Coordinates of C-alpha atoms and ligand atoms in Angstrom, one line a residue:
Chain A
X53 CA 27.1 -51.9 -5.7
X54 CA 31.4 -51.9 -5.0
X55 CA 32.8 -50.6 -8.4
X56 CA 35.9 -51.1 -6.8
X57 CA 37.1 -52.5 -3.9
X58 CA 39.9 -49.8 -3.4
X59 CA 37.4 -47.3 -3.7
X60 CA 37.2 -44.9 -0.5
X61 CA 34.2 -44.5 1.8
X62 CA 33.9 -40.8 2.6
X63 CA 29.5 -41.0 3.9
X64 CA 27.8 -43.7 5.2
X65 CA 24.2 -44.1 4.2
X66 CA 22.6 -41.9 6.5
X67 CA 24.9 -39.2 6.4
X68 CA 24.3 -38.8 2.4
X69 CA 20.1 -38.8 3.6
X70 CA 20.7 -36.5 6.2
X71 CA 22.4 -34.4 3.8
X72 CA 19.9 -35.0 0.6
X73 CA 17.0 -33.6 3.6
X74 CA 18.7 -30.9 3.8
X75 CA 19.1 -30.4 0.2
X76 CA 15.9 -30.6 -1.2
X77 CA 14.7 -28.3 2.3
X78 CA 17.1 -26.0 0.8
X79 CA 15.7 -25.7 -3.0
X80 CA 12.2 -25.9 -1.6
X81 CA 13.2 -23.0 0.7
X82 CA 15.2 -20.7 -1.7
X83 CA 12.6 -21.1 -4.1
X84 CA 9.4 -20.1 -2.0
X85 CA 11.7 -17.6 -0.1
X86 CA 12.6 -15.9 -3.1
X87 CA 9.2 -15.8 -4.5
X88 CA 8.7 -13.2 -1.5
X89 CA 11.8 -11.7 -1.6
X90 CA 11.5 -9.8 -5.1
X91 CA 8.7 -9.3 -7.0
X92 CA 10.8 -11.0 -10.3
X93 CA 10.7 -14.3 -8.5
X94 CA 7.2 -14.3 -7.5
X95 CA 5.9 -16.6 -10.1
X96 CA 8.1 -19.1 -8.5
X97 CA 5.2 -19.4 -6.0
X98 CA 3.2 -21.3 -9.1
X99 CA 5.6 -24.5 -8.1
X100 CA 4.0 -24.7 -4.6
X101 CA 0.6 -24.3 -6.0
X102 CA 0.1 -20.7 -5.7
X103 CA 1.0 -17.6 -3.3
X104 CA -1.0 -18.8 -0.1
X105 CA 0.4 -21.9 -0.1
X106 CA 4.2 -21.0 -0.6
X107 CA 3.5 -18.5 2.5
X108 CA 2.2 -21.6 4.4
X109 CA 4.5 -24.3 3.7
X110 CA 7.8 -22.3 3.3
X111 CA 7.9 -21.9 7.3
X112 CA 7.0 -25.8 7.9
X113 CA 10.3 -26.4 5.8
X114 CA 12.7 -24.6 7.8
X115 CA 11.6 -26.1 10.6
X116 CA 12.3 -29.5 9.0
X117 CA 15.8 -27.7 7.5
X118 CA 16.9 -26.7 10.9
X119 CA 16.4 -30.0 12.7
X120 CA 18.3 -32.0 9.8
X121 CA 21.0 -29.2 9.8
X122 CA 21.7 -29.6 13.8
X123 CA 22.0 -33.2 13.1
X124 CA 24.4 -32.7 10.2
X125 CA 26.2 -30.2 12.9
X126 CA 26.3 -32.4 15.5
X127 CA 28.1 -35.4 12.9
X128 CA 30.7 -33.0 11.3
X129 CA 31.2 -29.8 13.7
X130 CA 34.8 -31.5 14.2
X131 CA 36.0 -32.4 11.3
X132 CA 35.3 -28.7 10.1
X133 CA 37.7 -26.8 13.1
X134 CA 39.6 -24.1 11.7
X135 CA 43.0 -24.3 11.8
X136 CA 46.2 -22.7 10.3
X137 CA 46.5 -24.7 7.1
X138 CA 42.9 -24.1 6.2
X139 CA 43.4 -20.1 6.8
X140 CA 46.7 -20.6 4.5
X141 CA 44.4 -22.3 2.1
X142 CA 41.9 -19.9 2.3
X143 CA 44.8 -17.0 1.7
X144 CA 45.8 -19.0 -1.8
X145 CA 42.3 -20.0 -2.9
X146 CA 42.9 -18.2 -6.3
X147 CA 45.7 -20.6 -6.9
X148 CA 43.0 -23.5 -6.4
X149 CA 40.4 -21.7 -8.6
X150 CA 42.8 -21.4 -11.7
X151 CA 43.0 -25.3 -11.2
X152 CA 46.7 -25.5 -10.2
X153 CA 46.2 -27.4 -6.8
X154 CA 49.6 -28.9 -6.7
X155 CA 51.3 -26.6 -4.4
X156 CA 48.2 -25.8 -2.2
X157 CA 48.2 -27.0 1.7
X158 CA 47.8 -30.6 2.0
X159 CA 44.0 -31.0 2.9
X160 CA 42.1 -33.8 5.2
X161 CA 38.8 -34.8 5.0
X162 CA 38.0 -31.1 4.3
X163 CA 39.9 -27.8 2.8
X164 CA 39.6 -24.9 4.2
X165 CA 36.5 -23.4 2.0
X166 CA 34.5 -26.7 2.5
X167 CA 35.1 -25.7 6.7
X168 CA 34.3 -22.1 5.5
X169 CA 31.1 -23.1 3.9
X170 CA 30.1 -25.0 6.7
X171 CA 30.3 -22.3 9.3
X172 CA 28.8 -20.3 7.1
X173 CA 25.9 -22.0 6.6
X174 CA 25.7 -23.3 10.2
X175 CA 25.4 -19.1 11.4
X176 CA 23.1 -18.4 8.4
X177 CA 20.5 -21.5 9.4
X178 CA 20.5 -20.0 13.0
X179 CA 19.6 -16.8 12.1
X180 CA 17.1 -17.9 9.5
X181 CA 15.3 -20.2 12.6
X182 CA 15.7 -17.8 14.7
X183 CA 14.1 -14.8 12.5
X184 CA 11.8 -16.9 10.8
X185 CA 10.1 -18.0 13.8
X186 CA 9.6 -14.1 14.3
X187 CA 8.0 -13.7 11.2
X188 CA 5.9 -16.1 10.9
X189 CA 2.4 -14.9 11.8
X190 CA 0.6 -18.1 11.8
X191 CA 2.3 -18.7 15.1
X192 CA 3.8 -15.4 16.7
X193 CA 2.8 -12.1 17.0
X194 CA 5.6 -10.1 18.4
X195 CA 6.1 -6.5 18.5
X196 CA 6.4 -4.6 15.1
X197 CA 9.8 -3.6 15.4
X198 CA 11.1 -6.8 16.1
X199 CA 9.8 -7.9 13.1
X200 CA 11.4 -5.5 11.2
X201 CA 14.5 -6.6 12.4
X202 CA 13.5 -9.9 12.0
X203 CA 12.6 -9.5 7.8
X204 CA 16.2 -7.7 7.4
X205 CA 18.1 -10.2 8.9
X206 CA 15.9 -13.2 7.3
X207 CA 16.3 -11.7 3.5
X208 CA 19.9 -11.0 4.2
X209 CA 21.2 -14.8 5.4
X210 CA 19.1 -15.8 2.8
X211 CA 20.7 -14.1 0.0
X212 CA 24.2 -14.9 2.0
X213 CA 23.5 -18.7 2.5
X214 CA 22.0 -19.0 -1.3
X215 CA 25.2 -17.5 -2.8
X216 CA 27.4 -20.0 -0.8
X217 CA 25.4 -23.1 -1.7
X218 CA 25.6 -22.1 -5.3
X219 CA 29.4 -21.8 -4.7
X220 CA 29.0 -25.3 -2.9
X221 CA 27.1 -27.0 -6.1
X222 CA 29.4 -25.7 -8.1
X223 CA 32.5 -26.9 -6.5
X224 CA 31.1 -30.4 -6.3
X225 CA 30.3 -30.5 -10.2
X226 CA 34.0 -28.7 -10.6
X227 CA 35.7 -31.1 -9.1
X228 CA 35.2 -34.5 -10.9
X229 CA 34.6 -37.4 -8.9
X230 CA 32.7 -35.5 -6.0
X231 CA 29.5 -36.0 -6.5
X232 CA 29.4 -39.4 -6.1
X233 CA 30.7 -38.9 -2.6
X234 CA 27.2 -38.0 -1.9
X235 CA 25.3 -40.2 -4.2
X236 CA 26.8 -43.2 -3.1
X237 CA 29.5 -42.6 -0.5
X238 CA 32.9 -43.9 -2.1
X239 CA 35.4 -42.0 -3.7
X240 CA 38.5 -43.1 -5.6
X241 CA 41.7 -43.5 -3.8
X242 CA 43.3 -40.9 -6.4
X243 CA 40.7 -38.1 -6.0
X244 CA 41.6 -38.4 -2.3
X245 CA 45.3 -38.0 -3.0
X246 CA 44.9 -35.3 -4.9
X247 CA 42.4 -33.3 -3.1
X248 CA 42.6 -34.3 0.4
X249 CA 46.4 -35.7 0.7
X250 CA 45.9 -35.6 4.5
X251 CA 42.7 -37.9 4.9
X252 CA 44.2 -40.2 2.4
X253 CA 47.1 -41.0 4.0
X254 CA 45.4 -41.3 7.3
X255 CA 42.8 -43.5 5.7
X256 CA 45.5 -45.8 3.8
X257 CA 48.4 -45.1 6.0
X258 CA 50.6 -44.5 3.2
Chain B
X178 CA -12.8 -5.4 -1.8
X179 CA -12.8 -2.9 -4.7
X180 CA -14.2 -1.2 -7.8
X181 CA -11.8 -2.0 -10.8
X182 CA -13.1 1.3 -12.3
X183 CA -11.0 3.0 -9.8
X184 CA -7.9 4.4 -11.7
X185 CA -5.1 2.6 -10.1
X186 CA -1.8 4.2 -9.5
X187 CA 0.4 1.5 -7.4
X188 CA 0.3 -1.4 -7.3
X189 CA 2.0 -3.9 -4.8
X190 CA 4.8 -6.1 -6.2
X191 CA 4.7 -4.8 -9.0
X192 CA 8.0 -3.2 -11.4
X193 CA 6.2 -1.7 -14.7
X194 CA 4.2 1.2 -14.4
X195 CA 0.4 1.7 -14.2
X196 CA -2.0 2.9 -16.5
X197 CA -0.9 6.5 -16.0
X198 CA -3.5 8.0 -19.4
X199 CA -6.1 9.5 -16.8
X200 CA -5.6 11.4 -13.5
X201 CA -8.8 11.9 -10.9
X202 CA -8.3 14.1 -8.2
X203 CA -7.0 13.4 -4.8
X204 CA -9.4 12.9 -2.2
X205 CA -9.3 13.3 1.8
X206 CA -11.6 12.3 4.7
X207 CA -11.1 15.2 7.5
X208 CA -11.4 13.9 11.3
X209 CA -12.2 17.2 13.1
X210 CA -11.4 15.9 16.7
X211 CA -12.7 18.9 18.5
X212 CA -16.2 18.0 17.0
X213 CA -16.4 14.4 17.5
X214 CA -18.6 13.8 20.3
X215 CA -17.6 10.1 20.7
X216 CA -21.0 8.4 19.5
X217 CA -19.5 5.8 17.2
X218 CA -22.5 6.1 14.7
X219 CA -19.1 6.2 12.4
X220 CA -18.5 2.8 13.7
X221 CA -21.4 1.8 13.2
X222 CA -22.3 2.4 9.7
X223 CA -18.8 1.0 8.7
X224 CA -19.9 -2.3 10.2
X225 CA -22.8 -2.0 8.3
X226 CA -22.1 -0.7 5.0
X227 CA -19.1 -3.1 5.0
X228 CA -21.1 -5.8 6.3
X229 CA -19.1 -6.7 8.5
X230 CA -19.6 -7.9 12.8
X231 CA -17.4 -8.2 15.4
X232 CA -17.5 -10.5 18.4
X233 CA -19.3 -9.0 21.4
X234 CA -16.5 -8.0 23.5
X235 CA -16.9 -7.1 27.0
X236 CA -16.3 -3.9 28.3
X237 CA -12.9 -2.7 29.7
X238 CA -14.1 0.0 31.8
X239 CA -13.8 3.1 29.4
X240 CA -16.0 3.5 26.3
X241 CA -13.1 1.9 23.9
X242 CA -15.3 -1.0 22.5
X243 CA -13.9 -2.9 20.8
X244 CA -10.6 -1.7 22.2
X245 CA -8.5 -2.5 18.8
X246 CA -8.7 -2.4 15.5
X247 CA -9.5 -5.9 14.1
X248 CA -10.0 -7.5 10.7
X249 CA -14.1 -7.0 11.4
X250 CA -13.5 -3.4 12.8
X251 CA -12.2 -1.3 10.3
X252 CA -12.6 1.7 12.3
X253 CA -12.7 2.4 16.5
X254 CA -13.2 5.2 18.6
X255 CA -9.9 5.8 21.0
X256 CA -10.7 7.8 24.2
X257 CA -8.2 9.3 26.1
X258 CA -8.6 11.5 29.3
X259 CA -5.4 13.6 29.8
X260 CA -5.5 16.5 32.0
X261 CA -4.1 20.2 30.3
X262 CA -3.5 23.3 32.5
X263 CA -5.5 21.6 35.7
X264 CA -8.3 20.9 33.3
X265 CA -9.7 17.4 32.1
X266 CA -9.8 17.4 28.3
X267 CA -11.6 14.2 26.5
X268 CA -9.7 13.5 24.1
X269 CA -11.6 11.2 21.2
X270 CA -10.4 9.9 18.1
X271 CA -11.2 7.7 15.2
X272 CA -9.0 5.4 14.1
X273 CA -8.4 3.6 11.1
X274 CA -6.5 3.2 7.6
X275 CA -4.7 7.0 7.0
X276 CA -4.6 6.1 3.6
X277 CA -0.9 7.5 3.2
X278 CA 0.5 9.1 -0.1
X279 CA 3.6 6.6 0.5
X280 CA 1.7 3.3 1.8
X281 CA 4.8 1.5 4.0
X282 CA 1.6 -1.7 3.3
X283 CA 2.1 -1.7 -0.3
X284 CA 6.4 -0.9 -0.4
X285 CA 6.1 -4.2 1.7
X286 CA 3.7 -6.4 -0.2
X287 CA 5.5 -9.6 -1.9
X288 CA 2.2 -10.3 -3.7
X289 CA 1.4 -8.4 -6.9
X290 CA -1.7 -6.9 -6.7
X291 CA -2.7 -7.4 -3.4
X292 CA -2.8 -3.6 -2.1
X293 CA -3.3 -1.1 -4.8
X294 CA -3.5 2.8 -4.4
X295 CA -5.8 4.7 -6.9
X296 CA -5.1 7.8 -8.5
X297 CA -7.4 9.7 -5.8
X298 CA -5.2 8.2 -2.8
X299 CA -7.0 5.6 -1.6
X300 CA -5.4 2.5 -0.6
X301 CA -6.9 -0.5 -1.0
X302 CA -6.5 -4.1 -0.2
X303 CA -7.7 -7.0 -2.7
X304 CA -8.1 -9.7 -0.6
X305 CA -7.9 -12.4 -3.2
X306 CA -4.5 -11.8 -4.3
X307 CA -3.8 -11.2 -0.3
X308 CA -1.2 -14.3 0.8
X309 CA -1.4 -13.9 4.4
X310 CA 2.2 -13.1 5.1
X311 CA 1.0 -9.9 7.2
X312 CA 4.0 -8.0 5.4
X313 CA 1.8 -4.8 5.6
X314 CA 1.5 -5.4 9.6
X315 CA 5.4 -4.9 9.4
X316 CA 5.6 -2.2 6.5
X317 CA 2.6 0.1 8.5
X318 CA 3.9 3.2 10.6
X319 CA 0.2 3.1 11.5
X320 CA -0.3 -0.5 13.3
X321 CA -3.4 -0.5 11.1
X322 CA -3.9 -4.1 8.6
X323 CA -5.1 -6.8 10.8
X324 CA -5.1 -10.7 9.3
X325 CA -8.3 -12.8 10.3
X326 CA -7.7 -16.0 11.7
X327 CA -10.1 -17.5 10.4
X328 CA -9.2 -17.0 6.2
X329 CA -5.5 -15.5 6.8
X330 CA -6.3 -12.5 4.6
X331 CA -5.9 -9.0 5.8
X332 CA -8.4 -6.2 6.2
X333 CA -8.4 -2.9 6.9
X334 CA -11.0 0.2 6.4
X335 CA -11.3 1.0 2.4
X336 CA -11.9 4.8 2.8
X337 CA -15.1 3.1 1.0
X338 CA -13.6 3.0 -2.3
X339 CA -16.9 1.4 -3.5
X340 CA -18.7 4.2 -2.7
X341 CA -16.4 6.7 -3.5
X342 CA -16.3 4.8 -7.0
X343 CA -19.6 6.1 -8.0
X344 CA -19.9 9.6 -6.4
X345 CA -20.8 8.8 -2.9
X346 CA -18.6 9.3 0.7
X347 CA -17.6 6.8 3.0
X348 CA -20.5 5.3 5.3
X349 CA -18.8 6.7 8.2
X350 CA -18.9 10.5 7.2
X351 CA -22.4 10.0 6.3
X352 CA -23.7 8.8 9.4
X353 CA -21.4 11.5 11.5
X354 CA -24.1 13.4 12.9
X355 CA -21.8 16.5 14.0
X356 CA -20.0 17.3 11.0
X357 CA -16.8 16.1 12.2
X358 CA -16.5 13.7 9.5
X359 CA -15.9 15.5 5.9
X360 CA -15.1 14.3 2.4
X361 CA -14.3 15.7 -0.5
X362 CA -11.3 16.9 -2.3
X363 CA -8.2 16.5 -0.5
X364 CA -7.5 20.9 -1.5
X365 CA -11.1 21.1 -0.7
X366 CA -10.7 19.4 2.8
X367 CA -7.4 21.2 3.4
X368 CA -9.0 24.6 3.5
X369 CA -12.4 23.5 5.0
X370 CA -9.5 22.5 7.7
X371 CA -8.1 25.8 8.0
X372 CA -11.3 27.2 8.9
X373 CA -11.8 25.2 11.9
X374 CA -8.3 26.0 13.1
X375 CA -8.8 29.6 13.0
X376 CA -11.9 28.7 14.8
X377 CA -10.2 26.6 18.0
X378 CA -7.4 29.0 18.1
X379 CA -9.8 31.7 18.9
X380 CA -10.9 29.9 21.2
X381 CA -7.6 29.4 22.8
X382 CA -6.2 26.6 21.2
X383 CA -3.3 28.3 20.0
X384 CA -1.8 24.8 19.1
X385 CA -4.3 23.9 16.9
X386 CA -3.3 22.3 13.4
X387 CA -4.0 19.6 10.7
X388 CA -2.3 16.5 10.5
X389 CA -1.4 15.6 7.4
X390 CA 1.6 14.2 8.2
X391 CA 4.7 14.8 5.6
X392 CA 7.0 12.0 6.2
X393 CA 4.3 9.3 4.8
X394 CA 4.1 11.9 1.9
X395 CA 1.0 13.1 3.2
X396 CA -2.3 11.0 4.1
X397 CA -5.6 10.8 2.4
X398 CA -7.5 10.5 6.0
X399 CA -6.2 13.9 7.8
X400 CA -7.1 15.2 11.3
X401 CA -7.9 18.7 12.8
X402 CA -6.3 18.5 16.3
X403 CA -6.3 20.8 18.8
X404 CA -3.0 20.0 20.5
X405 CA -1.2 19.4 16.8
X406 CA 2.2 20.0 18.4
X407 CA 1.7 16.7 20.9
X408 CA -0.5 14.2 18.0
X409 CA 0.3 11.5 20.4
X410 CA -2.0 12.3 23.3
X411 CA -4.5 11.2 21.1
X412 CA -3.8 7.7 22.3
X413 CA -1.4 7.5 20.9
X414 CA -0.8 9.0 17.3
X415 CA 2.6 9.0 16.1
X416 CA 4.3 12.7 15.8
X417 CA 6.4 11.9 12.9
X418 CA 5.3 8.5 11.0
X419 CA 7.5 7.5 8.3
X420 CA 8.2 4.1 6.5
X421 CA 10.2 2.4 9.4
X422 CA 14.2 2.6 8.0
X423 CA 14.6 -1.0 8.6
X424 CA 11.4 -1.5 6.1
X425 CA 13.5 0.9 3.6
X426 CA 16.7 -1.7 4.2
X427 CA 14.4 -4.4 3.4
X428 CA 12.4 -3.4 0.4
X429 CA 14.3 -0.9 -0.9
X430 CA 17.8 -1.2 -3.6
X431 CA 19.3 -3.9 -1.5
X432 CA 16.7 -6.3 -2.6
X433 CA 17.7 -5.9 -6.1
X434 CA 21.3 -5.6 -6.1
X435 CA 20.8 -8.9 -4.0
X436 CA 19.4 -10.6 -6.8
X437 CA 22.0 -9.3 -9.1
X438 CA 24.6 -10.1 -7.4
X439 CA 23.4 -13.9 -6.9
X440 CA 22.8 -13.9 -10.8
X441 CA 26.8 -13.1 -11.1
X442 CA 27.6 -15.8 -8.7
X443 CA 25.9 -18.3 -11.0
X444 CA 26.9 -16.7 -14.2
X445 CA 30.7 -16.0 -12.8
X446 CA 30.2 -20.2 -12.1
X447 CA 29.2 -21.3 -15.4
X448 CA 31.9 -19.2 -17.3
X449 CA 34.7 -20.2 -14.4
X450 CA 33.7 -24.0 -16.1
X451 CA 34.2 -22.8 -19.2
X452 CA 37.1 -21.0 -19.3
X453 CA 39.1 -23.1 -16.7
X454 CA 37.6 -26.6 -17.4
X455 CA 36.9 -29.1 -14.7
X456 CA 39.6 -30.1 -11.9
X457 CA 40.1 -33.7 -12.8
X458 CA 42.1 -36.4 -10.7
X459 CA 45.7 -35.9 -12.7
X460 CA 46.8 -38.5 -14.5
X461 CA 50.2 -38.4 -12.5
X462 CA 48.4 -39.0 -9.2
X463 CA 46.6 -41.7 -10.8
X464 CA 49.7 -43.6 -12.0
X465 CA 51.3 -42.6 -8.2
X466 CA 48.1 -44.2 -6.3
X467 CA 48.6 -46.9 -8.8
X468 CA 52.3 -47.6 -8.3
X469 CA 51.1 -47.3 -4.4
X470 CA 49.1 -49.8 -4.2
X471 CA 51.2 -52.3 -6.2
X472 CA 53.8 -51.7 -3.8
Ligands
HEM264 C1 14.8 -21.7 9.2 C2 13.4 -21.9 8.8 C3 12.8 -21.1 8.9 C4 11.9 -20.3 8.9 C5 10.9 -20.6 10.2 C6 11.1 -19.2 7.9 C7 10.4 -18.4 8.2 C8 10.0 -17.7 7.1 C9 8.6 -17.0 7.0 C10 7.6 -16.9 8.0 C11 9.0 -15.7 6.4 C12 7.8 -14.8 5.7 C13 6.8 -15.6 4.3 C14 6.4 -16.5 5.2 O1 4.9 -16.1 6.0 O2 6.3 -17.5 4.7 C15 10.1 -16.6 5.7 C16 10.7 -15.4 4.4 C17 11.6 -15.3 3.5 N1 12.4 -16.7 3.5 FE1 12.5 -18.1 5.0 N2 12.4 -19.6 7.0 C18 13.3 -20.4 7.0 C19 14.0 -20.5 6.2 C20 14.7 -20.2 5.3 C21 16.0 -20.6 4.5 C22 17.0 -21.6 4.5 C23 16.2 -19.3 3.1 C24 17.2 -19.4 2.1 C25 17.2 -20.3 1.5 C26 15.2 -18.5 3.5 C27 14.4 -17.9 2.6 C28 13.6 -16.9 2.8 C29 13.3 -15.6 2.2 C30 14.1 -14.8 0.8 C31 12.1 -14.9 2.7 C32 11.7 -13.4 1.8 C33 12.2 -12.4 2.6 C34 11.7 -11.6 2.2 O3 10.4 -11.0 2.0 O4 12.7 -10.8 2.4 N3 13.7 -19.0 4.7 N4 10.9 -17.0 5.8
SF4_265 S1 -2.3 3.7 7.5 FE1 -1.0 1.8 7.2 S2 -2.2 0.3 6.2 FE2 -3.3 2.5 5.7 S3 -2.4 3.2 3.8 FE3 -0.8 3.4 5.6 S4 0.8 2.1 5.6 FE4 -1.4 1.1 4.4

């Protein structure tokens, strides 16, 4: 449905599907992973049909996540190259958080925070994937010291990834008019002009 | 694999105290390697009592058979030939779970009640609660637990907790023909070990001693060794076993702290919204865009 023909297209259908596959995998992985992370979260295993099922499913979902993230990485990595302007933006993130974003450096399709998030996720998923395979006793049996190192890295990068994703989700809720970009692909011109002025100019030519 | 009537002192993945009104004496098995003849009666008795049968393997050229612990072989005899002062020594060690006072397996286990430690010191796996993740293997300093390929559950020596609960000694101890295996209160076993050590010292093994490694808080399976200064001689018995620092980091205070940090990020976001309100497109920008579009 086209609400307003003037709206700007931000994501294609296949980009959106890709994003939501990652999102679903992430939620399932975080819920099942946290269950092993600390006893306080163990009851989450019942969402998966018990501890054994959570243990069986988690790594397979992880592999799906790794593959779908690789796809989105190939799609978006060029748009996420960090520039001076992004570091400037990040240095002034406090102004942004105060809701006073009018003087922030003008941003392209992604702002410094979004780009940082992209790279943190990329590194975390790479680490989680490698160490996840190392922990996967159903298929692999590595020397115990390696498995111990993998356990530390896997749980640490999972915690970092979950924290960054909380912020990612909150940012989408906080900045009104963003979530629709991932639901049906478009944003309003005013939204683009306010939050991504440079991108707005490139697309609209004004 | 355990009798509930035994008092549980420690329970995996459990953050609240276990019942502690009663206390029992600590038990221990003492393995005197100097009087072991490697007959494997203990190995056979273990299979017999626990009703486990390993696959028939093949001879590897030495007496070790099976050559390693498995989900169906909870104890194995390890034979090593070493030369000491020009003399051949045949060191035989009965390997299996050490029933650590500070068990790395229990510390690592994420499933509540899959691993318990009884007040008497026995560390036992409750396979019905086991989820098959293998964290116990990652946590154990002695490479003891094994996951079955058939059912994905972890298995190891129970110190015959079912027999001990009804005042019987472990099956292996019962079967040992030379008295190399002894079972009783940990105190008594230490006393008995001192007698054996004094005897060995008299016979020229001046480094004889008890293996009750303090790095894991002591164990409830102890060895009398003729070369207590070099436990590695006995098929790689660790010199100073302890829960690996990596496991300590992985399972230590970092976890609750990380969980707290995640909670704070979530709460912080919520209150940010409540305090600062949403970041909406300003009326001003909307007007500008309309003006531009009209132009
Ligand atoms: C990318 C592929 C991944 C693979 C192959 C993988 C694999 C594993 C494996 C094998 C385990 C041990 C438990 C089990 O056997 O199920 C585990 C634990 C865990 N995973 Fe993953 N995982 C992956 C991704 C993730 C992601 C994206 C997250 C976070 C959102 C995550 C969070 C966790 C956590 C928190 C634990 C518990 C660690 C601990 O016990 O300290 N994993 N993972
Ligand atoms: S030897 Fe290994 S399996 Fe046995 S109690 Fe110690 S840590 Fe657990």
